[in-house]
CSV table of N, CA and C in Angstrom, one decimal:
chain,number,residue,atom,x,y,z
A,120,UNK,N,107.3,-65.2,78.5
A,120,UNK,CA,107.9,-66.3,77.7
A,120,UNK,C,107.3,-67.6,78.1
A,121,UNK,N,107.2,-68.6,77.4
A,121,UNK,CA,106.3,-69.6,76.9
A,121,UNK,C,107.8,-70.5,77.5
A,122,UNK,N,108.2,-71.0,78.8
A,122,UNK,CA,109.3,-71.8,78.8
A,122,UNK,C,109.1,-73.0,78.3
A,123,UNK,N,109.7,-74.3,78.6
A,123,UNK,CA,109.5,-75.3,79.0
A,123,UNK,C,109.5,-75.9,80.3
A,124,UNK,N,110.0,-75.0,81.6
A,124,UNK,CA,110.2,-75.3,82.6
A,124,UNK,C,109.0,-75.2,82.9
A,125,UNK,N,108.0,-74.5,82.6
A,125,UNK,CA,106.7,-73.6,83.3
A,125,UNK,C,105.5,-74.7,83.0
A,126,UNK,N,105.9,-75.8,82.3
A,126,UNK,CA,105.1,-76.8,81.8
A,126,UNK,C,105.1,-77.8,83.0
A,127,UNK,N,104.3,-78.7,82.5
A,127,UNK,CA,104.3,-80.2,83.4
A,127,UNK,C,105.4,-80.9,82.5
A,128,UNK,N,106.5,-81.6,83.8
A,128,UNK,CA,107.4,-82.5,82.7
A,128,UNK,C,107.0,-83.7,81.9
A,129,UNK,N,106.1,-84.5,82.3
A,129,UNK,CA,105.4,-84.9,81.4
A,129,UNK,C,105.2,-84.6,80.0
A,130,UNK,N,104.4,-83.3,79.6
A,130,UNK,CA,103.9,-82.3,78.3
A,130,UNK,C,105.4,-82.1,77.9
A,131,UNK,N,106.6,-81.6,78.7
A,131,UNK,CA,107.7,-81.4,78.1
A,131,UNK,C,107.9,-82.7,77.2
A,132,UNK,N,108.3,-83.7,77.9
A,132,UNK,CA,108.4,-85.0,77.2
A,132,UNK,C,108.1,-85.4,76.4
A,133,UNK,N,106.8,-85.1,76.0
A,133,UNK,CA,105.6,-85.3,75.1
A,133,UNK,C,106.1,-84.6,74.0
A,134,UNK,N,106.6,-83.1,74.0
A,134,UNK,CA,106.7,-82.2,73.4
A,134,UNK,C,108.5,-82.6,72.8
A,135,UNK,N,109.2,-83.1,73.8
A,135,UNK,CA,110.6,-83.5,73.2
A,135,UNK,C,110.3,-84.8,71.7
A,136,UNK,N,109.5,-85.6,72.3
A,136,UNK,CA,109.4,-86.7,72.0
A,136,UNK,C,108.7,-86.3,70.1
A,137,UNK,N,107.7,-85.8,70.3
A,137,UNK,CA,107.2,-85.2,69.2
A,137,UNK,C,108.1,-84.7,68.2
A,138,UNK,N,109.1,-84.2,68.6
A,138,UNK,CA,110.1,-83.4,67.5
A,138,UNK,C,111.3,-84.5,67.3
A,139,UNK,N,111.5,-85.0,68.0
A,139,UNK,CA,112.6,-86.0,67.9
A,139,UNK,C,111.8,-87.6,66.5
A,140,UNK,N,110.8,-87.6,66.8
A,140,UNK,CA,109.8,-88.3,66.1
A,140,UNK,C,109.2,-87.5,64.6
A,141,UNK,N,109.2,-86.4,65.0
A,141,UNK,CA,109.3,-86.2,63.8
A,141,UNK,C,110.8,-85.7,62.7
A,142,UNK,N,111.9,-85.4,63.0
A,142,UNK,CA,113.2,-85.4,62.7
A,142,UNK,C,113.5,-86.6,62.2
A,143,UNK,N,113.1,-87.6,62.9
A,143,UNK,CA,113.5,-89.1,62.5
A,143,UNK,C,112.7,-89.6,61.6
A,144,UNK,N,111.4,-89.1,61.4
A,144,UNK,CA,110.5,-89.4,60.3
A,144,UNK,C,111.0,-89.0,58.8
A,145,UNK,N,111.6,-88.0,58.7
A,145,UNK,CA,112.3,-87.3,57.4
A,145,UNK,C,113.6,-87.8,57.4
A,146,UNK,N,113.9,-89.1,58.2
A,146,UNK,CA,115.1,-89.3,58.0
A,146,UNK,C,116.5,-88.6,58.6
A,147,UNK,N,116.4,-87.8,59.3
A,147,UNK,CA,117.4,-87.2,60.3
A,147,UNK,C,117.9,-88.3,60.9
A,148,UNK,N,119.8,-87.9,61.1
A,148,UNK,CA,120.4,-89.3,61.5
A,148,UNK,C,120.6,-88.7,63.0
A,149,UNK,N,121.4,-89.4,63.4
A,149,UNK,CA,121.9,-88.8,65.1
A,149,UNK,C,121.3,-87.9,66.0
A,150,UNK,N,120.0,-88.0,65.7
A,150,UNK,CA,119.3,-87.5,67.2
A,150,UNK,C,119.5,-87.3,68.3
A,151,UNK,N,120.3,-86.0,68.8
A,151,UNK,CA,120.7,-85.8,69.6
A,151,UNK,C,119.7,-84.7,70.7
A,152,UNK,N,119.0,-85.3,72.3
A,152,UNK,CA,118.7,-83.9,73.2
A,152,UNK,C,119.6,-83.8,74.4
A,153,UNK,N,119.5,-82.6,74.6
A,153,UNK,CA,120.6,-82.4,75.7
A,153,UNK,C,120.0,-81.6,76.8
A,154,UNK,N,119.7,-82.1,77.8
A,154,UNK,CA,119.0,-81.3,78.9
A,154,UNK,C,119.9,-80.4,79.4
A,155,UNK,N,119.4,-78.9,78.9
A,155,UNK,CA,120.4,-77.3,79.5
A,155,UNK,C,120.4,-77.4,80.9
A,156,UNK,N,118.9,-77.8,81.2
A,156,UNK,CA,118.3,-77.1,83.2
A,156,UNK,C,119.7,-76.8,83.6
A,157,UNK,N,120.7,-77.9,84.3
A,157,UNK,CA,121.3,-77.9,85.2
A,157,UNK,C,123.1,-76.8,84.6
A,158,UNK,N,123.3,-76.7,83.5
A,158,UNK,CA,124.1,-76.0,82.8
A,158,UNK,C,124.1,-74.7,83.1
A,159,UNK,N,122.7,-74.1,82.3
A,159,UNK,CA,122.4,-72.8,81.7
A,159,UNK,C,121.9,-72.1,82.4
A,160,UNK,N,121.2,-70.8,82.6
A,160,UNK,CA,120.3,-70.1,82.9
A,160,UNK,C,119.5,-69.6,81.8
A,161,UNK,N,119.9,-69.7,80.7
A,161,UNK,CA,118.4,-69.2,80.0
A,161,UNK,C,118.0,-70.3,78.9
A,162,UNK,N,118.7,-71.3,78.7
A,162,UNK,CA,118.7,-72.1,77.9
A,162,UNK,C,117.9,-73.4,78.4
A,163,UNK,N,117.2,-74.7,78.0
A,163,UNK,CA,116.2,-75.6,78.4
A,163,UNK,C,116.9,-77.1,77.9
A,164,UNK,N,116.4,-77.2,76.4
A,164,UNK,CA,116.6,-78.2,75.9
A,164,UNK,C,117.0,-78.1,74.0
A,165,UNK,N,118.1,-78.4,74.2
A,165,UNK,CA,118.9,-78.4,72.3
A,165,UNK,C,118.4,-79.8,71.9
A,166,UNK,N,117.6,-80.0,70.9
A,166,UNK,CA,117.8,-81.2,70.0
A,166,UNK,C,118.7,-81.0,68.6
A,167,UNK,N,119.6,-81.4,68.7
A,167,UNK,CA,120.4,-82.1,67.2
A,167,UNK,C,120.5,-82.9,66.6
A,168,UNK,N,120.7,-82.6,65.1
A,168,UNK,CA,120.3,-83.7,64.3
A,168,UNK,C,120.5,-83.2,62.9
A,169,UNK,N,121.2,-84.6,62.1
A,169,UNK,CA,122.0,-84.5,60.9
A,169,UNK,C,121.0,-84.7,59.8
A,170,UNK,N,121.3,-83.5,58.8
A,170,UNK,CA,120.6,-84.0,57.5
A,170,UNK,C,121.3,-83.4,56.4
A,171,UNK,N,121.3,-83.5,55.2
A,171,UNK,CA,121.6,-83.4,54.1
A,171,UNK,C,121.2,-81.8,53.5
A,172,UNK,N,122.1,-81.4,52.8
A,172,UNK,CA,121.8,-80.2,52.5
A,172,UNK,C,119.9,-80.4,51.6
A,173,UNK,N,119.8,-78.7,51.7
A,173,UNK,CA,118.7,-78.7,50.7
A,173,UNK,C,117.5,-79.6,51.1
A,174,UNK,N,116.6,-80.0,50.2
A,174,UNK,CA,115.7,-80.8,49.9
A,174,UNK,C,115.8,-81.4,51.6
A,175,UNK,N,116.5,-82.3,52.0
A,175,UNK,CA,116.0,-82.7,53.7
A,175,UNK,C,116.2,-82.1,54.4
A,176,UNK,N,117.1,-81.3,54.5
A,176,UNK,CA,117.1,-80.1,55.4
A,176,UNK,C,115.6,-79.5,55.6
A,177,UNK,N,115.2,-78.9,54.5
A,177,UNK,CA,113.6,-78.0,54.7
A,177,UNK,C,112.8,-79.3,54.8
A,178,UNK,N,113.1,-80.4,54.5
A,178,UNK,CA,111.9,-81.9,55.1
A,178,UNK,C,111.6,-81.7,56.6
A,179,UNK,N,112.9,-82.4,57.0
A,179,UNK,CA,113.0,-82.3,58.7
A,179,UNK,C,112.5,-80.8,59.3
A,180,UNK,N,112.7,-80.0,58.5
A,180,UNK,CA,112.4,-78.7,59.7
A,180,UNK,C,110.9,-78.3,59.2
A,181,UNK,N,110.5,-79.1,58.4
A,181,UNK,CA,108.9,-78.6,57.8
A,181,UNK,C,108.3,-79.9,59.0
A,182,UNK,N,108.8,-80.8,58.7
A,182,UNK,CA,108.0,-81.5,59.5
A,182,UNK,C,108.2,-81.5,61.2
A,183,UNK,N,109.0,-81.2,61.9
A,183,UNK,CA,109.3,-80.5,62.7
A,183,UNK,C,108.4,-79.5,63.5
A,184,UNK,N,108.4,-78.7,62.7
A,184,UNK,CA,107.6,-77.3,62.7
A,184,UNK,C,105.8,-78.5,63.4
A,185,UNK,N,105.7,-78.4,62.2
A,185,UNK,CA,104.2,-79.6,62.4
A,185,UNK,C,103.5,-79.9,63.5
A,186,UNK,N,104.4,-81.1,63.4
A,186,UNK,CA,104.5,-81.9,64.8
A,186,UNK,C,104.6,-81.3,66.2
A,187,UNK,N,105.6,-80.6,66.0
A,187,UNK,CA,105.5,-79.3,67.5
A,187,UNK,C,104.3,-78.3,67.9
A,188,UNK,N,103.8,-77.9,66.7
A,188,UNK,CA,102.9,-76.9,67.0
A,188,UNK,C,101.3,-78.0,67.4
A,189,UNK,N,101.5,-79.2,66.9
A,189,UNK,CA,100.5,-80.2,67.1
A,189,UNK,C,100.8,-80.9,68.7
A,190,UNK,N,101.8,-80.6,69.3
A,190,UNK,CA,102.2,-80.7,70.6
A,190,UNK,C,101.9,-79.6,71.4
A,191,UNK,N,101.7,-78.7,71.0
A,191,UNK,CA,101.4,-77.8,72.2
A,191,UNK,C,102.2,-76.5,72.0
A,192,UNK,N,103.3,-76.6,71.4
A,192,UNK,CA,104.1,-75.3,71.5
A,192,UNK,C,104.0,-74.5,70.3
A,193,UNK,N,104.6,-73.0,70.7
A,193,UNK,CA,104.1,-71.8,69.8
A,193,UNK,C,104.9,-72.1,68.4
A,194,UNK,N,104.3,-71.2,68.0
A,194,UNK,CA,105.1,-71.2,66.5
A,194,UNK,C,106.9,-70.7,66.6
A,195,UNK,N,107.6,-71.5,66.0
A,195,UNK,CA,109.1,-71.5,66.1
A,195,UNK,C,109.6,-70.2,65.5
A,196,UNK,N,110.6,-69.5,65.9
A,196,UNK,CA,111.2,-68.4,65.4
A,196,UNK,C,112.2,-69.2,64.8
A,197,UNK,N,112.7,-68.7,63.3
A,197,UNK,CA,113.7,-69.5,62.4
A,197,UNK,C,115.0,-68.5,62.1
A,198,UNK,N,116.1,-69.4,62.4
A,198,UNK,CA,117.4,-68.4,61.8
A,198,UNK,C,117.8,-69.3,60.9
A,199,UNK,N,118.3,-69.1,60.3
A,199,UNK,CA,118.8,-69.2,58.9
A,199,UNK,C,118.0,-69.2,57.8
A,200,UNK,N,117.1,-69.9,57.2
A,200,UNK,CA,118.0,-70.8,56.6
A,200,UNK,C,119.2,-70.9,55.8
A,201,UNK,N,120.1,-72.0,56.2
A,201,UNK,CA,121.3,-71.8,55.1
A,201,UNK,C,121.2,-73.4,54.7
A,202,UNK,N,122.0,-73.3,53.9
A,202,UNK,CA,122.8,-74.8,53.3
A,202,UNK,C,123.4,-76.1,54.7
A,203,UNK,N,124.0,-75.1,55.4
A,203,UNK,CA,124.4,-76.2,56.5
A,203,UNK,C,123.6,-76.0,57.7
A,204,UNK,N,122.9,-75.2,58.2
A,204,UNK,CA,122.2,-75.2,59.4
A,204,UNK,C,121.1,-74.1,59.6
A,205,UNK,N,120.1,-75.2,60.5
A,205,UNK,CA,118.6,-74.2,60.4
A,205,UNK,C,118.3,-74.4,61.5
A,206,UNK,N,117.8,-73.3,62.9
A,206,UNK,CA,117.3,-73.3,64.0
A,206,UNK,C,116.2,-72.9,64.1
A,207,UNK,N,115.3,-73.5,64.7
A,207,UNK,CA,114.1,-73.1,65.3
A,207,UNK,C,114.2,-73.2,67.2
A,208,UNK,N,113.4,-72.1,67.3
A,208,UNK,CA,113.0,-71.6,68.6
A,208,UNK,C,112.1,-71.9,69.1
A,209,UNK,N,111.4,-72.4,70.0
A,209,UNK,CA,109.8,-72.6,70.6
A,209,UNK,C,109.9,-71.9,71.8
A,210,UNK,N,109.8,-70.8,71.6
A,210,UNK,CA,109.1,-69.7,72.9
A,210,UNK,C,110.7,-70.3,73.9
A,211,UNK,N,112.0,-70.3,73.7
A,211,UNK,CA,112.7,-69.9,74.4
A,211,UNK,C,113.6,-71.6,75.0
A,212,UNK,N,112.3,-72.0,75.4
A,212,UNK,CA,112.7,-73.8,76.1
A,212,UNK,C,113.2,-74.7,75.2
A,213,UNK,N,112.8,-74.8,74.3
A,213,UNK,CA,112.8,-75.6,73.4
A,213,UNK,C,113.7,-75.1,72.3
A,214,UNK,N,115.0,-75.8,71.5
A,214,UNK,CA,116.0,-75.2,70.7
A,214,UNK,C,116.3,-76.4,69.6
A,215,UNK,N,115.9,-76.8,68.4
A,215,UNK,CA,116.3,-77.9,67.6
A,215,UNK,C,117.3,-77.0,66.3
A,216,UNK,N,118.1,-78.0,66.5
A,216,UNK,CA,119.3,-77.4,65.7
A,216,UNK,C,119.0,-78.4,64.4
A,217,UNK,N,119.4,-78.2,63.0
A,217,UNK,CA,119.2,-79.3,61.9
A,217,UNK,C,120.0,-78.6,61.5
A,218,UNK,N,121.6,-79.6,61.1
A,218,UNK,CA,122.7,-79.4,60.6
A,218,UNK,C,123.3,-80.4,59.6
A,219,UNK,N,124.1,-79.9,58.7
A,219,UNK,CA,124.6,-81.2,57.9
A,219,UNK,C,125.8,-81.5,58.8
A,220,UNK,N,126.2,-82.3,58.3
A,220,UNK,CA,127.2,-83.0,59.1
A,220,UNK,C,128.7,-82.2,59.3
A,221,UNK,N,129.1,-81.6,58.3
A,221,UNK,CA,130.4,-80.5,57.9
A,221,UNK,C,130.1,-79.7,59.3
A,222,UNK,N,128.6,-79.0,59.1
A,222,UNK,CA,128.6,-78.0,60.0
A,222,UNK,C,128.3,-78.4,61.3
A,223,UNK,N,127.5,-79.8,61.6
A,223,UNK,CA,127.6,-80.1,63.2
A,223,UNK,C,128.9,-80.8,63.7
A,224,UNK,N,129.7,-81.0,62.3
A,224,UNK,CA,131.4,-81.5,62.8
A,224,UNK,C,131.5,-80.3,63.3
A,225,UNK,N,131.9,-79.5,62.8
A,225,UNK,CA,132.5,-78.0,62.7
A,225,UNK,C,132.2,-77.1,63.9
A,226,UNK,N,131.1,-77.3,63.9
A,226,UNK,CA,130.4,-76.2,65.5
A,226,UNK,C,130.1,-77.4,66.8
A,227,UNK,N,130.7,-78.3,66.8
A,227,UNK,CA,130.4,-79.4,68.0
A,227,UNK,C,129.5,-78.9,69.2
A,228,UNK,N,128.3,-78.8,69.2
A,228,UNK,CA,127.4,-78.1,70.0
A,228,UNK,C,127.4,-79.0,71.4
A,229,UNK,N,127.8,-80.6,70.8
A,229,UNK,CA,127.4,-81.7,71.6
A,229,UNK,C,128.9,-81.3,72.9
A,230,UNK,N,130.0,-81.3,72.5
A,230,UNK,CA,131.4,-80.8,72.8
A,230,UNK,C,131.2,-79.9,73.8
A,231,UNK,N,130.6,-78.1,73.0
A,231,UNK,CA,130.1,-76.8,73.6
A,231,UNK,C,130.1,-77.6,75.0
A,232,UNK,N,128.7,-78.5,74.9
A,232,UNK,CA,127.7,-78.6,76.3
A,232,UNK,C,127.9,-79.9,76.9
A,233,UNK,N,128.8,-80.2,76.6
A,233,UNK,CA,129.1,-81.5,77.3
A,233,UNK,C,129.2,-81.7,78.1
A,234,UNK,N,128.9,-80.4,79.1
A,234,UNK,CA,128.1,-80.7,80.6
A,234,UNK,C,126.7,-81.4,80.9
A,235,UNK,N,126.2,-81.0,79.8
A,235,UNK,CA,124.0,-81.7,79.4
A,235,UNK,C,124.0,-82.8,79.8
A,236,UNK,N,123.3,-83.0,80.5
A,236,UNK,CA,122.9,-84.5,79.9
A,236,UNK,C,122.1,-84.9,79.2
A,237,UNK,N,122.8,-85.9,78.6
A,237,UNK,CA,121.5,-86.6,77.7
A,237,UNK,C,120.5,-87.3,77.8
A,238,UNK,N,119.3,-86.9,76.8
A,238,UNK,CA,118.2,-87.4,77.3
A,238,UNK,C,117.9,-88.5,76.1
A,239,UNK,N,117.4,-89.8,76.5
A,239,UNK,CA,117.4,-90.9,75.1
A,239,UNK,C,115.9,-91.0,74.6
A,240,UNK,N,115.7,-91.2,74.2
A,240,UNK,CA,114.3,-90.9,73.1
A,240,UNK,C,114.5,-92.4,72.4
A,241,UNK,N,113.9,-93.8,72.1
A,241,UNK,CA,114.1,-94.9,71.7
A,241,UNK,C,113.3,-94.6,70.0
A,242,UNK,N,114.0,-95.1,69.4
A,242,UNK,CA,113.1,-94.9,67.9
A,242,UNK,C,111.6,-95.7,68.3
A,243,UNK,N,110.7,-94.9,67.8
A,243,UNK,CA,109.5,-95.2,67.8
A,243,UNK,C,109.2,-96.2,66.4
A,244,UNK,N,108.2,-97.2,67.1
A,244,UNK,CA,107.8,-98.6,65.7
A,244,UNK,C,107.7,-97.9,64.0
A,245,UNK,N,108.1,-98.1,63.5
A,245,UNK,CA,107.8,-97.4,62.0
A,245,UNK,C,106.6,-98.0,61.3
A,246,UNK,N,105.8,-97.3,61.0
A,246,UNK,CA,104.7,-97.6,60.3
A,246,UNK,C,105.2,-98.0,59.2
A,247,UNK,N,105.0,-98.8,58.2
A,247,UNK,CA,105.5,-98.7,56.7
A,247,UNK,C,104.6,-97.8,55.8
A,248,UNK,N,103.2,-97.9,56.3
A,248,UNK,CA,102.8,-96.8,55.5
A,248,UNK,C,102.6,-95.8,55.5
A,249,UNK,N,103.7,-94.7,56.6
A,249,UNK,CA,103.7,-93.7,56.5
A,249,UNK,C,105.1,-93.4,56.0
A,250,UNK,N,105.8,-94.1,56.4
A,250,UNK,CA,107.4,-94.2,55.5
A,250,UNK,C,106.8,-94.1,53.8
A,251,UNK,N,106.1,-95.1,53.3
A,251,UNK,CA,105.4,-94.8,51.5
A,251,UNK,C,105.8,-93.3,51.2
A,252,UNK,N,104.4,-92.8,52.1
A,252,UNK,CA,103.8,-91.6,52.0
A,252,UNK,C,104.9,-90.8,52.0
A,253,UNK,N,106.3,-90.4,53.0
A,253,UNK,CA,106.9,-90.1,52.8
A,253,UNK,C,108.1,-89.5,51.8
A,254,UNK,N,108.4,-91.0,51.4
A,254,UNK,CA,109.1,-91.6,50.3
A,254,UNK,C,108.6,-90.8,49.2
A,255,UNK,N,107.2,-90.9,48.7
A,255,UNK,CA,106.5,-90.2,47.9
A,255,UNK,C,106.7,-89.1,47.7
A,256,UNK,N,106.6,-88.5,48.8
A,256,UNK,CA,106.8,-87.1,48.9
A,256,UNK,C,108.0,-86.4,48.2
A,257,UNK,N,108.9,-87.3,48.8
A,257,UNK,CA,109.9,-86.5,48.9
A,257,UNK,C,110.5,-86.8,47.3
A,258,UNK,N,110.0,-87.6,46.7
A,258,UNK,CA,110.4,-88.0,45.1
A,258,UNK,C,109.7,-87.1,44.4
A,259,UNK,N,108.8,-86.9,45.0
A,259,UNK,CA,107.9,-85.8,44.2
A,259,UNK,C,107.9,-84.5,44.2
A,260,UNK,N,109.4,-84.2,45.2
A,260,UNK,CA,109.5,-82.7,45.7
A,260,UNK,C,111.0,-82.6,44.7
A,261,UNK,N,111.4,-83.6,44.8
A,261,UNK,CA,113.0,-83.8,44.1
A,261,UNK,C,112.6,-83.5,42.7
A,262,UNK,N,111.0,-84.6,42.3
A,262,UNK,CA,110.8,-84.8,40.7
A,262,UNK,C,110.8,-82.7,40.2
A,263,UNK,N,110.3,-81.7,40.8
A,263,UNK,CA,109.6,-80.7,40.4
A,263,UNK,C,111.0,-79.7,40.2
């Protein structure tokens, strides 16, 4: 298994950072990571994070996906998809939850583990013109 512990913390970072940056690029609200290490035994690190059913839902987790595997880590194992929540896996360490809001009221993961601590991630400068590009996109995924 592909942890994240077996990494340099650094690359982990790198690799947290990447996904949290890209979640927030599609517009995902409440960015949440929660460091497992000291909790769990088999679990690493949960990112959470609120989006809208449908259409942003599959944004954030498409771009997501991306970004991560451009970081370094394997290709994500996917459960759901549903309407309110989509998980991906990275080889075990790595766990990003993308929930609408009903459903991350509802399953309080933050609550669950409210032993974690949290790890802060600062919003990164926004380009404007990749926000366009975005924008674009996503009018054009809505328009079809």
């Amino acid at each position: 298994m592909n942890s994240a512990s077996q990494q340099p913390a650094q690359t982990v970072k790198n690799q947290l950072r990447a996904i949290v940056d890209a979640a927030r690029e599609r517009r995902a609200e409440d960015v949440v990571v929660l460091d497992l290490t000291d909790v769990s035994s088999t679990l690493e690190y949960f990112i959470i994070c609120t989006a809208s059913a449908g259409l942003q839902l599959n944004a954030v987790q498409e771009n997501v996906r991306q970004k991560a595997q451009e970081s370094g880590l394997p290709r994500p194992s996917v459960e759901g998809p549903s309407e309110r929540w989509l998980l991906l896996a990275f080889g075990g360490g790595i766990v990003v939850h993308i929930m609408t809001k009903d459903a991350r009221d509802y399953y309080d993961l933050e609550g669950l583990w409210s032993d974690a601590r949290k790890l802060e991630f600062a919003e990164a400068p926004r380009d404007p013109e990749a926000n366009q590009t975005a924008t674009t996109q996503a009018e054009s995924a809505q328009a079809e």
